GROMACS .gro file of C-alpha atoms in nm:
model
  210
    1UNK     CA    1   1.919  -0.442 -11.314
    2UNK     CA    2   1.960  -0.325 -10.933
    3UNK     CA    3   1.768  -0.010 -10.807
    4UNK     CA    4   1.995   0.261 -10.654
    5UNK     CA    5   1.747   0.454 -10.586
    6UNK     CA    6   1.649   0.301 -10.240
    7UNK     CA    7   1.716   0.511  -9.968
    8UNK     CA    8   1.892   0.338  -9.600
    9UNK     CA    9   1.640   0.250  -9.399
   10UNK     CA   10   1.797   0.532  -9.053
   11UNK     CA   11   1.627   0.779  -9.372
   12UNK     CA   12   1.338   0.697  -9.370
   13UNK     CA   13   1.155   0.931  -9.262
   14UNK     CA   14   0.854   0.701  -9.045
   15UNK     CA   15   1.128   0.502  -8.924
   16UNK     CA   16   1.206   0.725  -8.693
   17UNK     CA   17   0.875   0.879  -8.652
   18UNK     CA   18   0.793   0.528  -8.460
   19UNK     CA   19   1.126   0.575  -8.297
   20UNK     CA   20   0.983   0.854  -8.135
   21UNK     CA   21   0.666   0.711  -8.070
   22UNK     CA   22   0.805   0.423  -7.829
   23UNK     CA   23   1.044   0.584  -7.759
   24UNK     CA   24   0.809   0.829  -7.574
   25UNK     CA   25   0.531   0.585  -7.444
   26UNK     CA   26   0.853   0.456  -7.254
   27UNK     CA   27   0.897   0.726  -7.073
   28UNK     CA   28   0.511   0.777  -7.008
   29UNK     CA   29   0.594   0.413  -6.892
   30UNK     CA   30   0.905   0.497  -6.657
   31UNK     CA   31   0.730   0.860  -6.506
   32UNK     CA   32   0.414   0.670  -6.411
   33UNK     CA   33   0.591   0.377  -6.235
   34UNK     CA   34   0.809   0.660  -6.018
   35UNK     CA   35   0.448   0.875  -5.976
   36UNK     CA   36   0.273   0.510  -5.785
   37UNK     CA   37   0.634   0.406  -5.580
   38UNK     CA   38   0.624   0.749  -5.438
   39UNK     CA   39   0.230   0.766  -5.387
   40UNK     CA   40   0.286   0.385  -5.216
   41UNK     CA   41   0.561   0.569  -4.991
   42UNK     CA   42   0.316   0.837  -4.905
   43UNK     CA   43   0.017   0.579  -4.816
   44UNK     CA   44   0.263   0.316  -4.621
   45UNK     CA   45   0.390   0.676  -4.436
   46UNK     CA   46   0.027   0.843  -4.374
   47UNK     CA   47  -0.091   0.462  -4.244
   48UNK     CA   48   0.266   0.441  -4.023
   49UNK     CA   49   0.208   0.762  -3.850
   50UNK     CA   50  -0.205   0.680  -3.809
   51UNK     CA   51  -0.048   0.368  -3.604
   52UNK     CA   52   0.198   0.534  -3.373
   53UNK     CA   53  -0.110   0.779  -3.331
   54UNK     CA   54  -0.292   0.487  -3.236
   55UNK     CA   55   0.005   0.359  -3.024
   56UNK     CA   56   0.078   0.676  -2.819
   57UNK     CA   57  -0.282   0.720  -2.738
   58UNK     CA   58  -0.295   0.324  -2.673
   59UNK     CA   59  -0.028   0.463  -2.392
   60UNK     CA   60  -0.144   0.684  -2.275
   61UNK     CA   61  -0.511   0.575  -2.216
   62UNK     CA   62  -0.303   0.253  -2.057
   63UNK     CA   63  -0.118   0.518  -1.833
   64UNK     CA   64  -0.441   0.694  -1.746
   65UNK     CA   65  -0.640   0.307  -1.597
   66UNK     CA   66  -0.324   0.265  -1.450
   67UNK     CA   67  -0.381   0.594  -1.235
   68UNK     CA   68  -0.672   0.570  -1.222
   69UNK     CA   69  -0.623   0.169  -1.011
   70UNK     CA   70  -0.352   0.297  -0.828
   71UNK     CA   71  -0.626   0.577  -0.723
   72UNK     CA   72  -0.886   0.267  -0.625
   73UNK     CA   73  -0.600   0.109  -0.440
   74UNK     CA   74  -0.462   0.385  -0.226
   75UNK     CA   75  -0.832   0.451  -0.215
   76UNK     CA   76  -0.852   0.075  -0.084
   77UNK     CA   77  -0.562   0.099   0.158
   78UNK     CA   78  -0.743   0.434   0.313
   79UNK     CA   79  -0.980   0.201   0.374
   80UNK     CA   80  -0.818  -0.036   0.522
   81UNK     CA   81  -0.640   0.153   0.737
   82UNK     CA   82  -0.958   0.288   0.844
   83UNK     CA   83  -1.134  -0.019   0.904
   84UNK     CA   84  -0.764  -0.166   1.167
   85UNK     CA   85  -0.833   0.193   1.348
   86UNK     CA   86  -1.211   0.088   1.424
   87UNK     CA   87  -1.139  -0.282   1.442
   88UNK     CA   88  -0.888  -0.119   1.733
   89UNK     CA   89  -1.183   0.080   1.903
   90UNK     CA   90  -1.362  -0.216   1.948
   91UNK     CA   91  -1.096  -0.418   2.087
   92UNK     CA   92  -1.047  -0.146   2.360
   93UNK     CA   93  -1.481  -0.162   2.431
   94UNK     CA   94  -1.461  -0.550   2.450
   95UNK     CA   95  -1.170  -0.503   2.704
   96UNK     CA   96  -1.319  -0.283   2.894
   97UNK     CA   97  -1.668  -0.420   2.899
   98UNK     CA   98  -1.498  -0.778   2.962
   99UNK     CA   99  -1.352  -0.606   3.299
  100UNK     CA  100  -1.738  -0.471   3.376
  101UNK     CA  101  -1.847  -0.785   3.355
  102UNK     CA  102  -1.532  -0.961   3.609
  103UNK     CA  103  -1.671  -0.756   3.864
  104UNK     CA  104  -2.001  -0.894   3.877
  105UNK     CA  105  -1.846  -1.180   3.864
  106UNK     CA  106  -1.633  -1.256   4.193
  107UNK     CA  107  -1.810  -1.509   4.297
  108UNK     CA  108  -1.616  -1.687   4.011
  109UNK     CA  109  -1.205  -1.622   4.109
  110UNK     CA  110  -0.975  -1.857   4.109
  111UNK     CA  111  -0.781  -1.912   4.461
  112UNK     CA  112  -0.444  -1.691   4.294
  113UNK     CA  113  -0.706  -1.345   4.238
  114UNK     CA  114  -0.844  -1.379   4.552
  115UNK     CA  115  -0.564  -1.445   4.759
  116UNK     CA  116  -0.380  -1.149   4.545
  117UNK     CA  117  -0.753  -0.936   4.614
  118UNK     CA  118  -0.668  -0.931   4.955
  119UNK     CA  119  -0.292  -0.856   4.970
  120UNK     CA  120  -0.376  -0.581   4.781
  121UNK     CA  121  -0.589  -0.451   4.936
  122UNK     CA  122  -0.397  -0.466   5.245
  123UNK     CA  123  -0.089  -0.258   5.012
  124UNK     CA  124  -0.361  -0.022   4.932
  125UNK     CA  125  -0.638   0.080   5.236
  126UNK     CA  126  -0.310   0.007   5.492
  127UNK     CA  127   0.030   0.105   5.323
  128UNK     CA  128  -0.148   0.396   5.099
  129UNK     CA  129   0.044   0.245   4.818
  130UNK     CA  130  -0.026   0.374   4.435
  131UNK     CA  131  -0.184   0.106   4.206
  132UNK     CA  132   0.134   0.156   3.968
  133UNK     CA  133   0.356   0.030   4.259
  134UNK     CA  134   0.077  -0.182   4.460
  135UNK     CA  135   0.090  -0.442   4.052
  136UNK     CA  136   0.437  -0.390   4.107
  137UNK     CA  137   0.482  -0.587   4.433
  138UNK     CA  138   0.222  -0.841   4.386
  139UNK     CA  139   0.447  -0.945   4.058
  140UNK     CA  140   0.789  -0.916   4.192
  141UNK     CA  141   0.931  -1.253   4.309
  142UNK     CA  142   1.047  -1.121   4.683
  143UNK     CA  143   0.698  -0.984   4.660
  144UNK     CA  144   0.320  -1.162   4.564
  145UNK     CA  145   0.470  -1.345   4.245
  146UNK     CA  146   0.158  -1.332   4.130
  147UNK     CA  147   0.073  -1.375   3.773
  148UNK     CA  148   0.017  -1.009   3.624
  149UNK     CA  149  -0.343  -1.127   3.540
  150UNK     CA  150  -0.407  -1.192   3.890
  151UNK     CA  151  -0.261  -0.837   3.995
  152UNK     CA  152  -0.441  -0.717   3.756
  153UNK     CA  153  -0.787  -0.861   3.843
  154UNK     CA  154  -0.698  -0.787   4.231
  155UNK     CA  155  -0.668  -0.425   4.120
  156UNK     CA  156  -0.891  -0.351   3.940
  157UNK     CA  157  -1.207  -0.526   4.250
  158UNK     CA  158  -1.016  -0.302   4.459
  159UNK     CA  159  -1.337  -0.156   4.621
  160UNK     CA  160  -1.315   0.224   4.774
  161UNK     CA  161  -0.972   0.342   4.700
  162UNK     CA  162  -0.906   0.688   4.717
  163UNK     CA  163  -0.555   0.733   4.530
  164UNK     CA  164  -0.494   1.134   4.641
  165UNK     CA  165  -0.521   1.040   4.969
  166UNK     CA  166  -0.325   0.731   4.921
  167UNK     CA  167  -0.060   1.010   4.767
  168UNK     CA  168  -0.162   1.269   5.056
  169UNK     CA  169  -0.089   1.005   5.270
  170UNK     CA  170   0.261   0.890   5.165
  171UNK     CA  171   0.397   1.302   5.114
  172UNK     CA  172   0.270   1.347   5.481
  173UNK     CA  173   0.484   1.112   5.544
  174UNK     CA  174   0.778   1.170   5.415
  175UNK     CA  175   0.780   1.503   5.535
  176UNK     CA  176   0.789   1.471   5.894
  177UNK     CA  177   1.027   1.180   5.878
  178UNK     CA  178   1.281   1.316   5.582
  179UNK     CA  179   1.173   1.685   5.630
  180UNK     CA  180   1.153   1.685   5.247
  181UNK     CA  181   1.115   1.968   4.998
  182UNK     CA  182   0.765   2.006   4.768
  183UNK     CA  183   1.002   1.968   4.488
  184UNK     CA  184   1.183   1.633   4.646
  185UNK     CA  185   0.866   1.492   4.761
  186UNK     CA  186   0.726   1.549   4.408
  187UNK     CA  187   0.999   1.363   4.250
  188UNK     CA  188   0.986   1.048   4.486
  189UNK     CA  189   0.576   1.047   4.488
  190UNK     CA  190   0.588   1.015   4.097
  191UNK     CA  191   0.888   0.838   4.047
  192UNK     CA  192   0.958   0.460   3.877
  193UNK     CA  193   1.232   0.397   4.149
  194UNK     CA  194   0.999   0.542   4.390
  195UNK     CA  195   0.563   0.547   4.475
  196UNK     CA  196   0.492   0.539   4.120
  197UNK     CA  197   0.195   0.780   4.128
  198UNK     CA  198   0.086   0.970   3.912
  199UNK     CA  199   0.120   1.362   3.825
  200UNK     CA  200  -0.211   1.494   3.919
  201UNK     CA  201  -0.221   1.282   4.264
  202UNK     CA  202   0.083   1.380   4.345
  203UNK     CA  203   0.023   1.732   4.312
  204UNK     CA  204  -0.320   1.701   4.490
  205UNK     CA  205  -0.128   1.550   4.810
  206UNK     CA  206   0.160   1.818   4.740
  207UNK     CA  207  -0.078   2.064   4.794
  208UNK     CA  208  -0.335   1.972   5.087
  209UNK     CA  209  -0.013   1.879   5.285
  210UNK     CA  210  -0.024   1.992   5.682
   0.00000   0.00000   0.00000
Protein backbone atom coordinates (compact mmCIF):
# COMPACT_ATOMS: atom_id res chain seq x y z
CA UNK A 1 0.00 0.00 0.00
CA UNK A 2 1.45 3.41 -1.00
CA UNK A 3 2.60 5.80 1.80
CA UNK A 4 0.88 9.14 1.41
CA UNK A 5 2.86 10.80 4.27
CA UNK A 6 6.11 11.25 2.25
CA UNK A 7 6.80 14.99 1.69
CA UNK A 8 7.94 16.34 -1.65
CA UNK A 9 11.73 17.11 -1.74
CA UNK A 10 11.34 20.85 -1.88
CA UNK A 11 9.47 20.75 1.41
CA UNK A 12 12.37 19.08 3.20
CA UNK A 13 14.33 21.55 5.38
CA UNK A 14 17.70 19.90 4.96
CA UNK A 15 17.47 20.23 1.19
CA UNK A 16 17.28 23.99 1.54
CA UNK A 17 20.14 23.98 3.99
CA UNK A 18 22.35 22.30 1.40
CA UNK A 19 21.23 24.66 -1.35
CA UNK A 20 21.88 27.67 0.89
CA UNK A 21 25.33 26.36 1.73
CA UNK A 22 26.22 25.94 -1.97
CA UNK A 23 24.87 29.41 -2.75
CA UNK A 24 26.91 30.90 0.09
CA UNK A 25 30.08 29.23 -1.15
CA UNK A 26 29.34 30.45 -4.66
CA UNK A 27 29.07 34.04 -3.41
CA UNK A 28 32.34 33.70 -1.52
CA UNK A 29 34.09 32.46 -4.69
CA UNK A 30 32.77 35.38 -6.74
CA UNK A 31 33.76 37.97 -4.13
CA UNK A 32 37.21 36.41 -3.75
CA UNK A 33 37.77 36.37 -7.51
CA UNK A 34 36.75 40.03 -7.81
CA UNK A 35 39.06 41.06 -4.97
CA UNK A 36 41.93 39.11 -6.52
CA UNK A 37 41.33 40.81 -9.85
CA UNK A 38 41.33 44.26 -8.22
CA UNK A 39 44.56 43.45 -6.38
CA UNK A 40 46.19 42.31 -9.61
CA UNK A 41 45.13 45.50 -11.32
CA UNK A 42 46.50 47.58 -8.45
CA UNK A 43 49.79 45.72 -8.63
CA UNK A 44 49.93 46.19 -12.40
CA UNK A 45 49.20 49.92 -12.05
CA UNK A 46 51.86 50.26 -9.36
CA UNK A 47 54.37 48.42 -11.55
CA UNK A 48 53.52 50.61 -14.54
CA UNK A 49 53.91 53.77 -12.46
CA UNK A 50 57.26 52.52 -11.24
CA UNK A 51 58.36 51.87 -14.81
CA UNK A 52 57.18 55.33 -15.87
CA UNK A 53 59.15 56.90 -13.02
CA UNK A 54 62.23 54.93 -14.03
CA UNK A 55 61.73 56.01 -17.64
CA UNK A 56 61.44 59.67 -16.62
CA UNK A 57 64.53 59.28 -14.48
CA UNK A 58 66.43 57.78 -17.43
CA UNK A 59 65.28 60.58 -19.71
CA UNK A 60 66.36 63.17 -17.16
CA UNK A 61 69.71 61.44 -16.82
CA UNK A 62 70.12 61.34 -20.60
CA UNK A 63 69.36 65.07 -20.78
CA UNK A 64 71.91 65.75 -18.08
CA UNK A 65 74.48 63.65 -19.91
CA UNK A 66 73.66 65.47 -23.13
CA UNK A 67 74.10 68.85 -21.46
CA UNK A 68 77.36 67.67 -19.97
CA UNK A 69 78.58 66.48 -23.36
CA UNK A 70 77.58 69.77 -24.94
CA UNK A 71 79.47 71.65 -22.27
CA UNK A 72 82.51 69.48 -22.82
CA UNK A 73 82.28 70.11 -26.57
CA UNK A 74 81.96 73.83 -25.98
CA UNK A 75 85.03 73.75 -23.77
CA UNK A 76 86.87 71.75 -26.38
CA UNK A 77 85.89 74.21 -29.10
CA UNK A 78 86.98 77.07 -26.86
CA UNK A 79 90.34 75.39 -26.46
CA UNK A 80 90.54 74.96 -30.23
CA UNK A 81 89.91 78.68 -30.70
CA UNK A 82 92.63 79.47 -28.22
CA UNK A 83 94.99 77.11 -30.03
CA UNK A 84 94.17 78.70 -33.39
CA UNK A 85 94.92 82.15 -31.97
CA UNK A 86 98.22 80.92 -30.61
CA UNK A 87 99.05 79.34 -33.96
CA UNK A 88 98.38 82.64 -35.72
CA UNK A 89 100.62 84.46 -33.26
CA UNK A 90 103.33 81.88 -33.83
CA UNK A 91 103.06 82.41 -37.59
CA UNK A 92 103.50 86.13 -37.18
CA UNK A 93 106.50 85.61 -34.94
CA UNK A 94 107.99 83.14 -37.40
CA UNK A 95 107.58 85.64 -40.22
CA UNK A 96 109.35 88.28 -38.19
CA UNK A 97 112.15 85.86 -37.46
CA UNK A 98 112.39 85.04 -41.15
CA UNK A 99 112.73 88.74 -42.02
CA UNK A 100 115.43 89.15 -39.39
CA UNK A 101 117.35 86.21 -40.78
CA UNK A 102 117.07 87.54 -44.32
CA UNK A 103 118.66 90.81 -43.17
CA UNK A 104 121.82 88.86 -42.41
CA UNK A 105 121.94 87.09 -45.76
CA UNK A 106 122.08 89.84 -48.40
CA UNK A 107 124.66 87.86 -50.29
CA UNK A 108 121.99 85.24 -50.98
CA UNK A 109 119.73 87.74 -52.78
CA UNK A 110 118.68 86.98 -56.33
CA UNK A 111 119.45 89.28 -59.23
CA UNK A 112 115.88 90.61 -59.23
CA UNK A 113 116.01 91.29 -55.49
CA UNK A 114 119.26 93.22 -55.83
CA UNK A 115 117.82 95.26 -58.72
CA UNK A 116 114.66 95.96 -56.75
CA UNK A 117 116.76 97.09 -53.79
CA UNK A 118 118.74 99.52 -55.95
CA UNK A 119 115.55 101.06 -57.35
CA UNK A 120 113.98 101.24 -53.90
CA UNK A 121 117.08 103.03 -52.61
CA UNK A 122 116.73 105.67 -55.33
CA UNK A 123 113.02 106.17 -54.65
CA UNK A 124 113.61 106.48 -50.91
CA UNK A 125 116.77 108.61 -50.82
CA UNK A 126 116.46 110.76 -53.96
CA UNK A 127 112.70 110.92 -54.66
CA UNK A 128 111.68 111.01 -50.97
CA UNK A 129 108.85 108.52 -51.51
CA UNK A 130 106.88 106.79 -48.76
CA UNK A 131 107.27 103.08 -48.16
CA UNK A 132 103.83 102.30 -49.63
CA UNK A 133 104.47 104.37 -52.75
CA UNK A 134 107.84 102.69 -53.29
CA UNK A 135 106.11 99.30 -53.16
CA UNK A 136 103.54 100.41 -55.73
CA UNK A 137 106.26 101.82 -57.95
CA UNK A 138 108.32 98.63 -57.79
CA UNK A 139 105.40 96.29 -58.53
CA UNK A 140 103.62 98.44 -61.11
CA UNK A 141 103.68 97.28 -64.72
CA UNK A 142 104.49 100.91 -65.58
CA UNK A 143 107.30 100.97 -63.01
CA UNK A 144 109.77 98.35 -61.90
CA UNK A 145 107.41 95.44 -62.65
CA UNK A 146 108.96 93.38 -59.84
CA UNK A 147 107.16 90.61 -58.01
CA UNK A 148 105.64 91.27 -54.59
CA UNK A 149 108.28 89.17 -52.87
CA UNK A 150 111.11 91.06 -54.60
CA UNK A 151 109.52 94.42 -53.72
CA UNK A 152 109.09 93.40 -50.10
CA UNK A 153 112.69 92.22 -49.97
CA UNK A 154 113.89 95.57 -51.28
CA UNK A 155 111.82 97.64 -48.84
CA UNK A 156 112.80 95.50 -45.86
CA UNK A 157 116.50 95.89 -46.74
CA UNK A 158 116.58 99.65 -47.14
CA UNK A 159 119.18 101.19 -44.82
CA UNK A 160 118.88 104.36 -42.76
CA UNK A 161 115.69 105.74 -44.30
CA UNK A 162 113.91 108.38 -42.21
CA UNK A 163 110.31 108.25 -43.44
CA UNK A 164 109.40 111.35 -41.44
CA UNK A 165 112.07 113.32 -43.29
CA UNK A 166 110.79 111.96 -46.60
CA UNK A 167 107.32 113.20 -45.73
CA UNK A 168 108.70 116.59 -44.70
CA UNK A 169 110.70 116.98 -47.93
CA UNK A 170 107.65 116.05 -50.03
CA UNK A 171 105.41 118.40 -48.08
CA UNK A 172 107.87 121.29 -48.47
CA UNK A 173 107.92 120.77 -52.24
CA UNK A 174 104.11 120.92 -52.39
CA UNK A 175 104.07 124.11 -50.35
CA UNK A 176 106.81 125.78 -52.41
CA UNK A 177 105.47 124.75 -55.83
CA UNK A 178 101.70 124.57 -55.31
CA UNK A 179 101.12 126.75 -52.24
CA UNK A 180 98.77 124.17 -50.64
CA UNK A 181 96.97 124.72 -47.36
CA UNK A 182 97.83 122.47 -44.44
CA UNK A 183 94.52 120.61 -44.78
CA UNK A 184 94.99 120.03 -48.52
CA UNK A 185 98.62 119.10 -47.96
CA UNK A 186 97.71 116.55 -45.28
CA UNK A 187 95.20 114.90 -47.62
CA UNK A 188 97.76 114.78 -50.43
CA UNK A 189 100.40 113.24 -48.19
CA UNK A 190 98.11 110.49 -46.83
CA UNK A 191 95.95 109.78 -49.90
CA UNK A 192 96.18 106.36 -51.53
CA UNK A 193 96.22 108.28 -54.83
CA UNK A 194 98.87 110.66 -53.52
CA UNK A 195 102.03 110.10 -51.50
CA UNK A 196 100.70 107.34 -49.18
CA UNK A 197 102.53 108.42 -46.04
CA UNK A 198 101.10 107.38 -42.69
CA UNK A 199 99.03 109.85 -40.67
CA UNK A 200 101.85 110.29 -38.15
CA UNK A 201 104.41 110.94 -40.88
CA UNK A 202 102.16 113.48 -42.59
CA UNK A 203 101.48 115.27 -39.31
CA UNK A 204 105.19 115.37 -38.54
CA UNK A 205 105.82 116.95 -41.93
CA UNK A 206 103.16 119.64 -41.46
CA UNK A 207 104.35 120.46 -37.96
CA UNK A 208 107.93 120.95 -39.16
CA UNK A 209 107.42 123.01 -42.35
CA UNK A 210 109.54 126.14 -42.74
